[in-house]
CSV table of C-alpha atoms (C1' of nucleotides) in Angstrom, one decimal:
chain,number,residue,atom,x,y,z
A,608,UNK,CA,18.1,-36.5,22.0
A,609,UNK,CA,19.8,-34.0,19.7
A,610,UNK,CA,18.1,-30.9,18.4
A,611,UNK,CA,16.3,-31.0,15.1
A,612,UNK,CA,17.4,-28.4,12.4
A,613,UNK,CA,15.6,-27.2,9.3
A,614,UNK,CA,17.0,-25.7,6.2
A,615,UNK,CA,15.5,-22.5,5.0
A,616,UNK,CA,13.4,-24.3,2.5
A,617,UNK,CA,12.0,-26.8,4.9
A,618,UNK,CA,11.0,-24.3,7.4
A,619,UNK,CA,9.5,-22.0,4.7
A,620,UNK,CA,7.3,-24.9,3.6
A,621,UNK,CA,6.4,-25.6,7.3
A,622,UNK,CA,5.2,-22.0,7.9
A,623,UNK,CA,3.8,-21.4,4.3
A,624,UNK,CA,6.2,-18.7,3.4
A,625,UNK,CA,8.9,-18.3,0.7
A,626,UNK,CA,12.5,-18.6,1.4
A,627,UNK,CA,12.8,-14.9,0.4
A,628,UNK,CA,10.4,-13.9,3.0
A,629,UNK,CA,12.5,-15.7,5.7
A,630,UNK,CA,15.6,-14.1,4.5
A,631,UNK,CA,13.8,-10.7,4.4
A,632,UNK,CA,12.8,-11.2,8.1
A,633,UNK,CA,16.3,-11.9,8.9
A,634,UNK,CA,17.4,-8.5,7.2
A,635,UNK,CA,14.9,-7.0,9.4
A,636,UNK,CA,16.2,-8.6,12.5
A,637,UNK,CA,13.0,-10.5,13.2
A,638,UNK,CA,14.6,-14.0,13.0
A,639,UNK,CA,17.9,-15.6,12.8
A,640,UNK,CA,19.0,-19.1,12.2
A,641,UNK,CA,20.4,-21.2,15.1
A,642,UNK,CA,23.5,-21.9,13.1
A,643,UNK,CA,24.9,-22.5,9.7
A,644,UNK,CA,26.5,-25.5,7.9
A,645,UNK,CA,30.1,-25.5,6.7
A,646,UNK,CA,28.9,-24.2,3.4
A,647,UNK,CA,26.9,-21.5,4.9
A,648,UNK,CA,23.5,-23.1,4.7
A,649,UNK,CA,21.1,-21.6,7.3
A,650,UNK,CA,19.9,-24.0,10.0
A,651,UNK,CA,16.9,-23.2,12.0
A,652,UNK,CA,15.7,-24.6,15.2
A,653,UNK,CA,12.1,-25.0,16.5
A,654,UNK,CA,12.3,-21.6,18.0
A,655,UNK,CA,12.3,-19.9,14.6
A,656,UNK,CA,9.2,-21.8,13.6
A,657,UNK,CA,7.4,-20.4,16.7
A,658,UNK,CA,8.7,-17.0,16.1
A,659,UNK,CA,7.5,-17.0,12.5
A,660,UNK,CA,4.0,-18.1,13.6
A,661,UNK,CA,4.1,-15.2,16.1
A,662,UNK,CA,5.1,-12.7,13.4
A,663,UNK,CA,2.2,-13.9,11.2
A,664,UNK,CA,-0.2,-13.6,14.0
A,665,UNK,CA,0.9,-10.1,14.7
A,666,UNK,CA,0.5,-9.3,10.9
A,667,UNK,CA,-2.9,-10.6,11.1
A,668,UNK,CA,-3.7,-8.3,14.0
A,669,UNK,CA,-2.6,-5.5,11.7
A,670,UNK,CA,1.0,-4.8,12.8
A,671,UNK,CA,3.5,-3.8,10.1
A,672,UNK,CA,6.9,-5.3,10.0
A,673,UNK,CA,8.2,-2.0,11.2
A,674,UNK,CA,5.7,-2.1,14.0
A,675,UNK,CA,6.9,-5.6,14.9
A,676,UNK,CA,10.6,-4.3,14.8
A,677,UNK,CA,9.9,-1.5,17.2
A,678,UNK,CA,7.7,-3.7,19.4
A,679,UNK,CA,10.6,-6.2,19.9
A,680,UNK,CA,13.2,-3.6,20.4
A,681,UNK,CA,11.1,-1.5,22.8
A,682,UNK,CA,10.1,-4.4,25.0
A,683,UNK,CA,13.5,-5.7,25.2
A,684,UNK,CA,14.8,-2.3,26.3
A,685,UNK,CA,12.5,-2.4,29.2
A,686,UNK,CA,14.2,-4.2,32.1
A,687,UNK,CA,11.3,-4.4,34.7
A,688,UNK,CA,9.1,-7.3,33.6
A,689,UNK,CA,5.8,-5.8,34.7
A,690,UNK,CA,6.8,-2.6,32.8
A,691,UNK,CA,7.2,-4.8,29.8
A,692,UNK,CA,3.6,-6.1,30.2
A,693,UNK,CA,2.3,-2.6,30.6
A,694,UNK,CA,4.1,-1.5,27.4
A,695,UNK,CA,2.7,-4.5,25.5
A,696,UNK,CA,-0.7,-3.7,26.7
A,697,UNK,CA,-0.3,0.0,25.5
A,698,UNK,CA,0.7,-1.1,22.1
A,699,UNK,CA,-2.2,-3.5,21.8
A,700,UNK,CA,-4.5,-0.7,22.9
A,701,UNK,CA,-3.2,1.6,20.3
A,702,UNK,CA,-3.5,-1.0,17.6
A,703,UNK,CA,-7.1,-1.8,18.8
A,704,UNK,CA,-7.9,1.9,18.5
A,705,UNK,CA,-6.6,2.0,14.9
A,706,UNK,CA,-8.4,-1.1,13.9
A,707,UNK,CA,-11.7,0.4,15.1
A,708,UNK,CA,-11.1,3.6,13.4
A,709,UNK,CA,-10.6,1.7,10.2
A,710,UNK,CA,-13.7,-0.3,10.7
A,711,UNK,CA,-15.8,2.9,11.2
A,712,UNK,CA,-14.3,4.4,8.0
A,713,UNK,CA,-15.2,1.2,6.2
A,714,UNK,CA,-18.7,1.4,7.7
A,715,UNK,CA,-19.1,4.8,6.2
A,716,UNK,CA,-18.0,3.5,2.8
A,717,UNK,CA,-20.5,0.7,3.1
A,718,UNK,CA,-23.3,3.2,3.8
A,719,UNK,CA,-22.3,5.4,0.9
A,720,UNK,CA,-22.3,2.3,-1.5
A,721,UNK,CA,-25.7,1.0,-0.2
A,722,UNK,CA,-27.3,4.4,-0.5
A,723,UNK,CA,-26.0,4.8,-4.0
A,724,UNK,CA,-27.3,1.3,-4.9
A,725,UNK,CA,-30.7,2.0,-3.4
A,726,UNK,CA,-30.8,5.1,-5.7
A,727,UNK,CA,-29.8,2.9,-8.7
A,728,UNK,CA,-32.5,0.5,-8.0
A,729,UNK,CA,-35.0,3.1,-9.2
A,730,UNK,CA,-33.5,2.7,-12.5
A,731,UNK,CA,-33.6,-0.9,-12.8
A,732,UNK,CA,-37.2,-0.9,-14.1
A,733,UNK,CA,-35.8,0.9,-17.1
A,734,UNK,CA,-33.6,-2.0,-18.0
A,735,UNK,CA,-36.6,-4.2,-18.8
A,736,UNK,CA,-37.9,-1.6,-21.4
A,737,UNK,CA,-36.4,-2.1,-24.7
A,738,UNK,CA,-37.0,1.4,-26.1
A,739,UNK,CA,-35.1,3.3,-23.4
A,740,UNK,CA,-36.0,6.5,-25.0
A,741,UNK,CA,-39.4,5.9,-23.4
A,742,UNK,CA,-37.8,5.5,-19.9
A,743,UNK,CA,-38.9,8.3,-17.7
A,744,UNK,CA,-37.6,7.2,-14.3
A,745,UNK,CA,-34.0,7.9,-15.3
A,746,UNK,CA,-34.9,11.4,-16.5
A,747,UNK,CA,-36.7,12.1,-13.2
A,748,UNK,CA,-33.4,11.6,-11.1
A,749,UNK,CA,-33.0,14.9,-9.3
A,750,UNK,CA,-29.8,16.9,-8.9
A,751,UNK,CA,-29.7,15.9,-5.3
A,752,UNK,CA,-30.0,12.2,-6.1
A,753,UNK,CA,-27.3,12.5,-8.9
A,754,UNK,CA,-25.0,13.7,-6.2
A,755,UNK,CA,-25.9,10.8,-4.1
A,756,UNK,CA,-24.9,8.4,-6.9
A,757,UNK,CA,-21.5,9.9,-7.0
A,758,UNK,CA,-21.6,9.6,-10.8
A,759,UNK,CA,-23.0,12.9,-12.0
A,760,UNK,CA,-20.9,13.0,-15.3
A,761,UNK,CA,-21.7,9.4,-16.1
A,762,UNK,CA,-25.4,10.1,-15.5
A,763,UNK,CA,-25.3,13.2,-17.5
A,764,UNK,CA,-25.7,11.6,-20.9
A,765,UNK,CA,-28.5,9.6,-19.5
A,766,UNK,CA,-30.2,12.6,-18.2
A,767,UNK,CA,-29.8,14.7,-21.4
B,1497,UNK,CA,-22.1,35.7,-19.5
B,1498,UNK,CA,-18.7,34.2,-20.4
B,1499,UNK,CA,-17.5,30.9,-18.9
B,1500,UNK,CA,-15.2,31.1,-15.9
B,1501,UNK,CA,-11.9,29.4,-16.1
B,1502,UNK,CA,-9.4,28.4,-13.3
B,1503,UNK,CA,-5.7,27.9,-13.5
B,1504,UNK,CA,-4.4,24.6,-12.2
B,1505,UNK,CA,-3.4,26.3,-8.9
B,1506,UNK,CA,-6.8,27.8,-8.3
B,1507,UNK,CA,-8.7,24.6,-9.0
B,1508,UNK,CA,-6.3,22.7,-6.8
B,1509,UNK,CA,-7.0,25.0,-3.9
B,1510,UNK,CA,-10.8,24.8,-4.5
B,1511,UNK,CA,-10.7,21.0,-4.3
B,1512,UNK,CA,-8.0,20.7,-1.6
B,1513,UNK,CA,-5.5,18.8,-3.9
B,1514,UNK,CA,-2.0,19.6,-5.2
B,1515,UNK,CA,-1.3,20.7,-8.6
B,1516,UNK,CA,0.8,17.5,-8.9
B,1517,UNK,CA,-2.3,15.4,-8.3
B,1518,UNK,CA,-4.3,17.1,-10.9
B,1519,UNK,CA,-1.5,16.7,-13.6
B,1520,UNK,CA,-1.5,13.0,-12.3
B,1521,UNK,CA,-5.1,12.5,-12.9
B,1522,UNK,CA,-4.7,14.0,-16.3
B,1523,UNK,CA,-1.9,11.5,-17.1
B,1524,UNK,CA,-4.4,8.8,-16.0
B,1525,UNK,CA,-6.9,10.4,-18.3
B,1526,UNK,CA,-9.4,11.2,-15.5
B,1527,UNK,CA,-9.6,14.9,-16.1
B,1528,UNK,CA,-8.6,17.3,-18.8
B,1529,UNK,CA,-8.4,21.1,-19.0
B,1530,UNK,CA,-11.0,22.8,-21.1
B,1531,UNK,CA,-8.3,24.6,-22.9
B,1532,UNK,CA,-4.9,26.2,-22.6
B,1533,UNK,CA,-3.4,29.7,-22.7
B,1534,UNK,CA,-1.0,30.9,-25.4
B,1535,UNK,CA,1.7,30.1,-23.0
B,1536,UNK,CA,0.5,26.6,-22.4
B,1537,UNK,CA,-1.1,27.2,-18.9
B,1538,UNK,CA,-4.1,24.7,-18.3
B,1539,UNK,CA,-7.5,26.3,-17.9
B,1540,UNK,CA,-10.2,24.4,-16.3
B,1541,UNK,CA,-13.9,24.9,-16.3
B,1542,UNK,CA,-16.4,24.1,-13.7
B,1543,UNK,CA,-16.9,20.7,-15.1
B,1544,UNK,CA,-13.4,19.7,-13.9
B,1545,UNK,CA,-14.3,20.7,-10.5
B,1546,UNK,CA,-17.3,18.5,-10.4
B,1547,UNK,CA,-15.4,15.8,-11.9
B,1548,UNK,CA,-12.7,16.1,-9.2
B,1549,UNK,CA,-15.3,16.0,-6.4
B,1550,UNK,CA,-16.7,12.9,-8.1
B,1551,UNK,CA,-13.2,11.2,-8.1
B,1552,UNK,CA,-12.7,12.0,-4.4
B,1553,UNK,CA,-16.0,10.5,-3.6
B,1554,UNK,CA,-15.3,7.2,-5.5
B,1555,UNK,CA,-12.0,7.1,-3.6
B,1556,UNK,CA,-13.7,7.6,-0.4
B,1557,UNK,CA,-16.0,4.6,-1.4
B,1558,UNK,CA,-12.8,2.5,-1.8
B,1559,UNK,CA,-12.3,2.7,-5.6
B,1560,UNK,CA,-8.5,2.9,-6.6
B,1561,UNK,CA,-7.5,5.2,-9.5
B,1562,UNK,CA,-7.2,2.2,-11.7
B,1563,UNK,CA,-10.6,1.1,-10.7
B,1564,UNK,CA,-12.1,4.5,-11.7
B,1565,UNK,CA,-10.1,4.3,-15.0
B,1566,UNK,CA,-11.6,1.0,-15.8
B,1567,UNK,CA,-15.1,2.2,-14.6
B,1568,UNK,CA,-15.2,5.3,-17.0
B,1569,UNK,CA,-13.9,3.4,-20.0
B,1570,UNK,CA,-16.2,0.5,-19.5
B,1571,UNK,CA,-19.3,2.6,-19.0
B,1572,UNK,CA,-18.5,4.7,-22.0
B,1573,UNK,CA,-18.0,1.5,-24.0
B,1574,UNK,CA,-21.6,0.5,-23.4
B,1575,UNK,CA,-24.0,2.1,-25.8
B,1576,UNK,CA,-27.3,1.2,-24.3
B,1577,UNK,CA,-28.0,3.6,-21.4
B,1578,UNK,CA,-30.0,1.2,-19.3
B,1579,UNK,CA,-27.1,-1.3,-19.7
B,1580,UNK,CA,-24.8,1.5,-18.4
B,1581,UNK,CA,-26.9,1.7,-15.4
B,1582,UNK,CA,-26.7,-2.1,-14.9
B,1583,UNK,CA,-23.1,-2.1,-15.2
B,1584,UNK,CA,-22.7,0.7,-12.7
B,1585,UNK,CA,-24.9,-1.3,-10.3
B,1586,UNK,CA,-22.6,-4.3,-10.7
B,1587,UNK,CA,-19.5,-2.4,-10.1
B,1588,UNK,CA,-21.1,-1.0,-6.8
B,1589,UNK,CA,-22.3,-4.3,-5.7
B,1590,UNK,CA,-18.8,-5.7,-6.2
B,1591,UNK,CA,-17.3,-2.9,-4.2
B,1592,UNK,CA,-19.8,-3.3,-1.5
B,1593,UNK,CA,-18.9,-7.1,-1.1
B,1594,UNK,CA,-15.2,-6.1,-0.9
B,1595,UNK,CA,-15.7,-3.6,1.6
B,1596,UNK,CA,-17.9,-6.0,3.7
B,1597,UNK,CA,-15.2,-8.6,3.5
B,1598,UNK,CA,-12.6,-6.1,4.6
B,1599,UNK,CA,-15.0,-5.2,7.5
B,1600,UNK,CA,-15.3,-8.7,8.7
B,1601,UNK,CA,-11.5,-9.2,8.4
B,1602,UNK,CA,-11.0,-6.2,10.7
B,1603,UNK,CA,-13.6,-7.3,13.2
B,1604,UNK,CA,-11.5,-10.5,13.4
B,1605,UNK,CA,-8.4,-8.4,14.2
B,1606,UNK,CA,-10.5,-6.5,16.8
B,1607,UNK,CA,-11.6,-9.6,18.5
B,1608,UNK,CA,-7.9,-11.1,18.6
B,1609,UNK,CA,-6.7,-7.8,20.0
B,1610,UNK,CA,-9.5,-7.6,22.6
B,1611,UNK,CA,-9.0,-11.3,23.7
B,1612,UNK,CA,-5.1,-10.6,24.0
B,1613,UNK,CA,-5.8,-7.5,26.1
B,1614,UNK,CA,-8.2,-9.4,28.4
B,1615,UNK,CA,-5.4,-11.9,28.9
B,1616,UNK,CA,-2.9,-9.2,29.7
B,1617,UNK,CA,-5.3,-7.7,32.2
B,1618,UNK,CA,-4.6,-10.5,34.5
B,1619,UNK,CA,-1.0,-9.3,34.7
B,1620,UNK,CA,-1.9,-5.7,35.6
B,1621,UNK,CA,-2.2,-6.7,39.3
B,1622,UNK,CA,1.5,-7.5,39.0
B,1623,UNK,CA,2.5,-3.9,38.0
B,1624,UNK,CA,1.3,-2.6,41.3
B,1625,UNK,CA,3.8,-4.8,43.1
B,1626,UNK,CA,7.2,-3.3,43.5
B,1627,UNK,CA,8.9,-6.6,44.0
B,1628,UNK,CA,8.0,-8.4,40.7
B,1629,UNK,CA,9.9,-11.5,41.8
B,1630,UNK,CA,7.0,-12.0,44.1
B,1631,UNK,CA,4.5,-11.8,41.2
B,1632,UNK,CA,2.8,-15.1,40.7
B,1633,UNK,CA,0.2,-14.3,38.3
B,1634,UNK,CA,2.7,-13.9,35.4
B,1635,UNK,CA,4.2,-17.1,36.2
B,1636,UNK,CA,0.9,-18.9,36.0
B,1637,UNK,CA,0.1,-18.1,32.5
B,1638,UNK,CA,-0.6,-21.3,30.7
B,1639,UNK,CA,1.0,-22.3,27.4
B,1640,UNK,CA,-2.5,-22.1,25.8
B,1641,UNK,CA,-2.9,-18.5,27.2
B,1642,UNK,CA,0.6,-17.7,25.8
B,1643,UNK,CA,-0.5,-18.6,22.4
B,1644,UNK,CA,-3.6,-16.4,22.8
B,1645,UNK,CA,-1.3,-13.5,23.7
B,1646,UNK,CA,0.5,-13.9,20.4
B,1647,UNK,CA,3.7,-13.0,22.2
B,1648,UNK,CA,5.1,-16.3,23.4
B,1649,UNK,CA,8.8,-15.5,23.1
B,1650,UNK,CA,8.4,-12.0,24.5
B,1651,UNK,CA,6.7,-13.5,27.5
B,1652,UNK,CA,9.3,-16.3,27.7
B,1653,UNK,CA,11.8,-14.2,29.8
B,1654,UNK,CA,8.9,-13.3,32.1
B,1655,UNK,CA,8.0,-16.8,32.5
B,1656,UNK,CA,11.4,-18.1,33.2
C,933,DT,C1',9.2,47.0,-17.5
C,934,DC,C1',10.2,44.2,-14.1
C,935,DA,C1',9.9,40.9,-10.5
C,936,DA,C1',7.1,37.9,-7.7
C,937,DA,C1',4.0,34.4,-8.2
C,938,DC,C1',2.6,31.1,-10.9
C,939,DC,C1',3.0,27.7,-14.6
C,940,DC,C1',5.3,24.1,-17.8
C,941,DT,C1',7.6,19.2,-18.9
C,942,DA,C1',10.5,15.5,-17.5
C,943,DA,C1',12.0,12.4,-14.4
C,944,DC,C1',13.5,10.4,-10.3
C,945,DG,C1',12.0,9.4,-5.2
C,946,DT,C1',8.9,7.4,-1.6
C,947,DT,C1',6.8,3.4,1.3
C,948,DG,C1',5.9,-1.8,2.3
C,949,DA,C1',6.6,-6.4,1.7
C,950,DC,C1',8.3,-9.1,-0.5
C,951,DG,C1',9.1,-11.1,-6.0
C,952,DT,C1',12.5,-12.0,-9.3
C,953,DT,C1',16.6,-12.8,-11.8
C,954,DA,C1',21.7,-13.5,-11.9
C,955,DA,C1',25.6,-16.1,-11.1
C,956,DG,C1',27.3,-19.4,-8.7
C,957,DG,C1',28.4,-22.6,-4.4
C,958,DT,C1',26.7,-27.0,-1.5
C,959,DT,C1',24.3,-31.4,-0.3
C,960,DA,C1',22.4,-35.8,-0.7
C,961,DA,C1',21.1,-39.6,-3.3
C,962,DG,C1',22.4,-43.1,-6.4
D,1206,DC,C1',31.6,-39.2,-8.7
D,1207,DT,C1',27.9,-37.1,-10.6
D,1208,DT,C1',24.0,-34.5,-10.8
D,1209,DA,C1',19.5,-32.8,-9.5
D,1210,DA,C1',17.8,-30.2,-6.1
D,1211,DC,C1',18.9,-27.0,-2.9
D,1212,DC,C1',21.3,-23.1,-1.1
D,1213,DT,C1',24.2,-18.5,-1.1
D,1214,DT,C1',24.5,-13.2,-1.8
D,1215,DA,C1',23.5,-9.2,-4.3
D,1216,DA,C1',20.6,-6.2,-6.4
D,1217,DC,C1',17.1,-4.7,-9.4
D,1218,DG,C1',11.7,-4.9,-10.0
D,1219,DT,C1',6.7,-4.3,-8.4
D,1220,DC,C1',2.4,-1.4,-7.3
D,1221,DA,C1',-0.2,3.0,-5.7
D,1222,DA,C1',-0.7,7.6,-5.5
D,1223,DC,C1',1.3,10.9,-5.6
D,1224,DG,C1',6.0,14.1,-3.6
D,1225,DT,C1',9.9,16.3,-5.1
D,1226,DT,C1',13.6,18.4,-7.4
D,1227,DA,C1',15.5,20.5,-11.8
D,1228,DG,C1',15.6,23.8,-15.2
D,1229,DG,C1',13.1,26.5,-17.3
D,1230,DG,C1',8.9,29.8,-19.5
D,1231,DT,C1',4.4,33.0,-18.5
D,1232,DT,C1',1.4,36.3,-16.2
D,1233,DT,C1',0.1,40.1,-13.9
D,1234,DG,C1',0.3,43.9,-10.9
D,1235,DA,C1',2.8,48.0,-9.5
DNA sequence: TCAAACCCTAACGTTGACGTTAAGGTTAAG
DNA sequence: CTTAACCTTAACGTCAACGTTAGGGTTTGA
């Protein structure tokens, strides 16, 4: 049973990426065709497919292309297999830390937005009043609340 | 009591940004000096300082410069004050939604990383063995586990 | 009045992960 | 044998938010 090869277009379709992306990864030394045709067409084996899926998974875990490049070269530089595993663990731990930091940053964002929205809710009664000059609640927003809204200058015209 | 003005450098220092950044914001129509000196130096009033803090806060909430541009122009296009408030709320709600989506994406990342690390832990016993050829646990990682590790080809040499 | 410190505009550079022509060669089907 | 569909390399384009020269003018304090 002979090995099955894919052209770049066929492989691209299989992994849901463009041919440009596959060539780009090759430039970055992340993949390489098993061989070429006489005319120079890239021919990939199943290994490349696996490798591409692996790259995608690492990207999904937040690793950049450069991270993956470093990862590959560093691990292959380490000769002692158990040391490889230790290094891999360290890289994952570091990534996990960064992901968690990003999460807490976003949770801060979330809180700010929710607080601002809660503040804006007190203005919503206003919207049901056709004559907004009679709207008092907007006028009663304090300086401190304005700051909370993060839109002081936009509120300024409303606040007179 | 006359108004106090700041040069671009003084204002930049106050808000912890570079002069380039302030000029960049001006290009984007986000701020503008109150006036200029004879020689063309920008002179800013206290308003610009407030506005810059506001911009920073919006950025901290995840709005891009372009978002802020749109935000400003859209809100100023709306004439009816209560409608302004409604629009502001909508923009905040949309942003909150995006932030929350981002958070759940990152929580997925976190889970993937933690699962992979848990898997790698089973290899850590190995590292305390000097003769790694005697290490069995690495050899016993199943195909399914390999996939979970997201590093099948890096493990390949370890697995023989 | 003179020099250090500051400011001006204009415009090209940076980073990441590809997208998009341009100009042509190769393959496979009919 | 032709031709549509596919492939090749090379190289410039994209977006965000500024950074970084380059080549000058302006202020201000001694």
